[in-house]
C-alpha cells in the first residue's frame, strides 16, 4: 500500500488524512487485543481519526481485567492470615474481589506491600524470615518470566518463606475460545507487541491460518500504530489474509527463547478462569512439579473460590468485544477511575479507564 505502510516521509500528522482517503468505503471491526494498545490509540486520538466505518473493539489482553474476583477474594483472605505478607503490583490493589479489595484489606491491617518486581518480593522474604511472603502472580507471558526467575532464585538461595499465588494467563487459548464463538464478529486483529517480543511473531500465525483473520503486530508509538492499522486495513480492502510484523525493531519470528525456556522450566499449563470467557483449559500457568513447593495454593491448602461479578458491571463483555465501555450503564456514572466498580476501570491497561480518560467530551 502506498503511504502509511511503505513511507515514513509523510509524517504522523498526515496519516489520518491518508487513511481516511484510502479506506473511506471500508466497513469493518478491528480488535486491539492489548490494553496498552487501547490506551495508546486513544491517547493519540487515533480512534477519532479513522474512517467512519472502521470500529475498534477491545479484547482480553489486560491481565488485571481478566483476573476473576475469586482470585482477589482468595488473596484478601490469605492476607488476613497471621504472619503473611502479600506482595503485589499496584494495579491489583483496587480490583474488586467478591467481598473486598486488597486496598480495603490493607486499611484493615493486613500486611500488603506494593512492589515493582517479584524480585522485590523475594527480598522482602529474605528480610523477614519469620513471615510468609506471597507474591500475587498476575500477568501474561510478558510478566511470567521474571516471576519464574524469582522462583528459581528462591530455590537457589534456599529462601523457603517465599511463594507465588499464580493467576498467569496464556493468550492463545483465550483467543481461540473467543474466535470460535459465532457471536463474535471481528474482521482483523492488532496483535500485542509486548507479548510478541517474548512469544515471537510466529506465535500468532494461527490467526490467519486457522481463523482466516488478517493480523498485524505493531508497536505503541503513534506512527507505529498508524502503520499497523494501515497495513491491516489494506489487507481487508484487498482481501488478503496474512500475518504482518510491523514492529520488527522489537519482535522477531521466534521471540525471546531464553524467556520461553525459563517459562517451560518453572511453569506448566493448567486450566484458568477468564473474566468474560469462563474457565479455559491450558490457558493458565501453574508451578511445575519441580517448583511446586513455591505454589501458595499448595502451601496454604487453598481451594478455588467462585468469582462473583459486581452488579451491573459489563467488564466481561467489554473484554470480549461484545460491547464498548460506554454501553455499560455504570460507565462514567457509578463507575469511574476515582471510584471504580469493575477491573476494566481500575487497571492502567483497562479499556474502560482508557475510554474514560480520553473522552472527547472532557
XYZ file of C-alpha atoms in Angstrom:
362
model
C 0.000 0.000 0.000
C 1.284 3.450 -0.802
C 1.513 5.945 2.006
C 1.209 4.698 5.588
C 2.569 1.184 5.184
C 5.532 1.947 2.957
C 6.690 5.501 3.587
C 7.685 7.433 6.684
C 8.104 10.694 4.799
C 4.548 11.894 5.208
C 4.870 12.137 8.990
C 2.385 11.125 11.615
C 0.271 14.248 11.107
C -0.679 13.146 7.573
C -1.716 9.604 8.440
C -5.358 10.361 9.366
C -5.977 12.084 6.037
C -4.278 9.293 4.075
C -6.091 6.518 5.941
C -9.480 8.181 5.525
C -8.885 8.726 1.816
C -7.727 5.175 1.125
C -10.274 3.326 3.235
C -13.342 5.564 3.256
C -15.591 2.763 1.982
C -14.472 0.060 4.419
C -16.945 -1.295 6.954
C -15.068 -3.446 9.468
C -14.423 -4.254 13.115
C -10.839 -4.480 14.373
C -9.888 -5.871 17.769
C -6.906 -4.441 19.587
C -6.137 -7.288 21.973
C -3.634 -5.420 24.143
C -4.814 -2.960 26.768
C -1.674 -0.877 26.258
C -2.647 -0.511 22.596
C -6.112 0.656 23.656
C -4.639 3.427 25.795
C -2.025 4.397 23.195
C -4.644 4.601 20.429
C -6.939 6.814 22.449
C -4.131 8.940 23.853
C -3.034 9.723 20.300
C -6.617 10.396 19.185
C -6.386 7.705 16.509
C -9.863 6.387 17.299
C -11.317 9.779 16.347
C -9.414 9.977 13.058
C -10.313 6.648 11.458
C -12.849 6.281 8.631
C -16.432 6.232 9.893
C -16.881 2.555 9.047
C -13.836 1.325 10.978
C -14.692 0.209 14.503
C -12.156 -0.601 17.220
C -13.029 -3.292 19.762
C -11.194 -4.166 22.955
C -10.009 -7.710 23.644
C -8.940 -9.922 26.553
C -5.400 -8.548 26.702
C -5.495 -6.768 30.066
C -4.192 -9.290 32.649
C -5.646 -7.499 35.646
C -9.023 -7.167 33.936
C -9.369 -10.846 33.016
C -8.466 -11.985 36.549
C -11.615 -13.159 38.286
C -12.918 -11.778 41.544
C -12.470 -15.195 43.166
C -8.690 -14.866 42.877
C -8.766 -11.439 44.541
C -11.016 -12.832 47.263
C -8.514 -15.631 47.821
C -5.683 -13.102 48.142
C -7.705 -10.954 50.557
C -8.451 -13.946 52.786
C -4.834 -15.054 52.692
C -3.703 -11.555 53.704
C -5.696 -11.912 56.921
C -3.726 -14.964 58.000
C -1.148 -14.349 60.764
C 2.440 -13.713 59.665
C 1.514 -13.452 55.973
C 2.810 -10.603 53.823
C 1.187 -10.157 50.424
C 3.373 -8.600 47.720
C 1.612 -7.319 44.629
C 1.780 -4.994 41.670
C -0.109 -1.775 42.355
C -2.708 -2.393 39.644
C -4.293 -5.155 41.713
C -4.907 -3.107 44.842
C -8.343 -1.780 43.890
C -9.584 -4.670 41.757
C -12.822 -5.886 43.347
C -12.946 -9.278 44.956
C -16.201 -10.933 45.892
C -16.421 -9.028 49.178
C -13.442 -6.640 49.341
C -10.312 -5.493 47.557
C -6.684 -5.518 48.650
C -6.667 -1.801 49.444
C -9.507 -2.300 51.922
C -7.760 -5.314 53.429
C -4.598 -3.275 53.942
C -6.601 -0.478 55.567
C -7.979 -3.082 57.968
C -4.470 -4.112 58.998
C -3.346 -6.777 56.538
C 0.307 -6.636 55.535
C 0.115 -5.897 51.810
C 3.061 -4.325 50.030
C 3.158 -2.894 46.529
C 6.268 -3.961 44.628
C 7.602 -3.207 41.161
C 9.109 -6.644 40.600
C 8.708 -10.157 42.021
C 12.416 -9.938 42.815
C 11.480 -7.209 45.316
C 9.057 -9.665 46.909
C 11.848 -12.214 47.171
C 13.988 -9.682 49.047
C 11.106 -8.972 51.419
C 11.032 -12.705 52.171
C 14.784 -12.761 52.763
C 14.493 -9.817 55.161
C 11.502 -11.286 57.048
C 12.314 -14.956 57.750
C 9.554 -15.169 60.346
C 6.834 -14.305 57.821
C 5.380 -15.996 54.750
C 5.670 -13.715 51.716
C 3.200 -14.446 48.928
C 3.587 -12.758 45.552
C 0.401 -12.344 43.526
C 1.328 -13.736 40.122
C -0.940 -11.997 37.623
C 0.090 -11.422 34.022
C 0.686 -12.892 30.585
C 3.812 -14.397 29.047
C 5.403 -10.949 29.311
C 5.331 -10.871 33.125
C 5.693 -14.559 33.932
C 9.418 -14.947 33.020
C 10.632 -12.587 35.753
C 8.381 -14.380 38.242
C 9.929 -17.651 37.087
C 13.340 -16.107 37.726
C 12.293 -15.113 41.258
C 11.129 -18.676 41.955
C 14.404 -20.116 40.652
C 16.409 -17.719 42.808
C 14.327 -18.595 45.861
C 15.264 -22.229 45.315
C 18.926 -21.423 44.699
C 19.157 -19.192 47.776
C 17.083 -21.572 49.911
C 14.543 -18.880 50.745
C 11.733 -21.103 51.977
C 9.233 -18.447 53.084
C 8.510 -17.182 49.557
C 5.656 -18.426 47.379
C 3.543 -17.368 44.411
C -0.240 -17.361 44.114
C -0.440 -17.980 40.365
C -3.037 -16.468 38.049
C -0.887 -16.251 34.930
C -2.624 -16.413 31.579
C -1.641 -17.698 28.130
C -3.255 -15.563 25.446
C -3.571 -18.045 22.583
C -6.191 -20.380 24.163
C -8.299 -17.346 25.080
C -8.184 -16.018 21.523
C -9.062 -19.458 20.170
C -12.007 -19.614 22.564
C -13.144 -16.115 21.641
C -12.838 -16.544 17.885
C -14.673 -19.876 17.968
C -17.762 -18.065 19.263
C -20.099 -17.355 16.315
C -21.455 -14.305 18.138
C -18.071 -12.578 17.899
C -17.653 -10.656 14.643
C -14.077 -9.493 14.139
C -12.607 -8.696 10.719
C -8.995 -8.075 11.731
C -6.750 -8.140 14.768
C -3.956 -5.952 16.122
C -1.665 -8.377 17.951
C 0.042 -7.313 21.208
C 3.574 -6.078 20.608
C 4.932 -6.649 24.120
C 3.748 -10.244 24.203
C 5.108 -10.899 20.712
C 8.565 -9.830 21.929
C 8.524 -12.897 24.205
C 6.485 -15.380 22.172
C 7.726 -14.347 18.734
C 5.672 -13.127 15.818
C 5.089 -16.645 14.524
C 3.093 -17.428 17.665
C 0.231 -15.513 16.023
C 0.368 -17.444 12.754
C -2.682 -19.460 13.836
C -4.890 -16.376 13.472
C -4.682 -16.102 9.673
C -4.074 -19.820 9.133
C -6.879 -21.247 11.282
C -9.325 -18.379 11.670
C -8.711 -16.574 8.359
C -8.187 -13.380 10.339
C -5.891 -10.656 8.980
C -3.393 -9.913 11.762
C -0.776 -7.216 12.265
C 1.768 -6.960 15.085
C 2.567 -3.361 15.882
C 4.264 -1.134 18.426
C 2.896 1.606 20.625
C 4.097 4.926 19.231
C 1.535 6.868 17.162
C 3.442 6.324 13.928
C 3.743 2.594 14.631
C 0.038 2.368 15.364
C -0.886 4.183 12.166
C 1.413 1.913 10.160
C -0.082 -1.185 11.745
C -3.690 -0.093 11.337
C -2.982 0.996 7.765
C -1.491 -2.402 6.938
C -4.478 -4.183 8.470
C -6.990 -2.052 6.576
C -5.070 -2.667 3.371
C -5.402 -6.420 3.901
C -9.131 -6.030 4.418
C -9.508 -3.824 1.349
C -7.631 -6.204 -0.937
C -8.983 -9.431 0.537
C -5.613 -10.688 1.763
C -5.308 -12.736 4.955
C -1.789 -12.532 6.348
C 0.303 -12.130 9.471
C 2.398 -8.963 9.220
C 5.046 -7.802 11.673
C 5.105 -4.007 11.742
C 7.174 -3.980 14.937
C 10.427 -5.522 13.643
C 12.675 -3.417 15.871
C 11.417 -5.415 18.863
C 9.690 -8.551 17.555
C 11.441 -11.463 15.843
C 9.817 -14.556 14.376
C 10.872 -16.823 17.256
C 10.881 -14.318 20.135
C 12.927 -14.438 23.325
C 13.895 -18.091 23.543
C 15.682 -17.689 26.886
C 12.470 -16.368 28.433
C 10.493 -19.183 26.811
C 12.865 -21.794 28.244
C 12.535 -20.244 31.695
C 8.744 -20.391 31.449
C 8.832 -24.021 30.352
C 11.122 -24.960 33.239
C 9.262 -23.257 36.088
C 5.645 -23.385 34.897
C 3.244 -25.819 33.292
C -0.092 -25.193 31.537
C -3.269 -25.523 33.583
C -6.911 -24.503 33.374
C -7.578 -20.853 34.173
C -10.605 -18.649 34.712
C -11.008 -15.620 32.436
C -13.435 -12.820 33.118
C -15.924 -12.859 30.250
C -14.789 -16.234 28.906
C -15.060 -18.610 31.858
C -12.642 -21.458 32.545
C -10.410 -22.373 29.588
C -8.234 -25.478 29.600
C -4.454 -24.970 29.351
C -4.821 -21.187 29.329
C -3.022 -20.596 32.625
C 0.412 -21.265 34.083
C 0.904 -23.118 37.354
C 4.154 -24.133 39.030
C 5.794 -27.217 37.512
C 6.444 -30.336 39.582
C 9.991 -29.248 40.356
C 8.853 -25.907 41.781
C 5.508 -26.766 43.371
C 6.973 -26.081 46.802
C 6.613 -22.389 45.887
C 2.925 -22.651 44.943
C 0.966 -20.761 47.608
C -2.148 -22.791 46.838
C -0.448 -25.980 47.976
C 1.440 -24.363 50.833
C -1.704 -22.926 52.402
C -4.152 -25.609 51.255
C -6.161 -23.116 49.201
C -9.121 -24.121 47.075
C -10.681 -22.107 44.290
C -13.322 -19.503 45.100
C -16.070 -18.899 42.504
C -15.977 -15.377 41.099
C -18.892 -13.008 41.564
C -19.320 -10.101 39.160
C -20.163 -6.637 40.536
C -23.875 -5.974 39.873
C -24.416 -4.129 36.607
C -20.766 -4.361 35.528
C -20.247 -5.370 31.868
C -16.468 -5.680 32.038
C -16.589 -9.278 30.814
C -18.470 -8.199 27.693
C -16.047 -5.326 27.087
C -13.118 -7.764 27.254
C -14.657 -9.935 24.552
C -15.565 -7.098 22.204
C -19.299 -7.621 22.651
C -19.896 -4.084 23.897
C -17.948 -0.866 24.187
C -17.261 0.681 27.601
C -19.841 3.417 27.026
C -22.538 0.749 26.652
C -22.146 -0.247 30.292
C -24.811 1.558 32.357
C -22.269 2.204 35.120
C -19.675 3.887 32.887
C -18.942 7.462 33.966
C -21.849 7.426 36.401
C -21.410 4.881 39.161
C -18.021 3.743 37.841
C -15.004 5.992 37.288
C -11.243 5.715 37.913
C -11.726 7.555 41.212
C -14.428 5.126 42.326
C -14.265 2.018 40.103
C -16.764 -0.805 40.174
C -15.102 -3.198 37.736
C -11.477 -4.040 36.913
C -11.686 -2.556 33.407
C -11.910 0.846 35.091
C -9.218 0.059 37.677
C -6.299 -1.162 35.609
C -3.855 1.098 33.806
C -4.490 -1.196 30.812
C -8.270 -1.349 31.202
C -10.448 -0.386 28.246
C -12.968 1.460 30.420
C -10.216 3.546 32.016
C -8.843 4.391 28.563
C -12.251 5.426 27.251
C -12.897 7.499 30.382
C -9.557 9.322 30.417
C -9.616 10.163 26.711
C -13.290 11.013 26.248
C -13.979 13.657 23.619
C -16.422 15.450 25.929
C -13.785 16.256 28.576
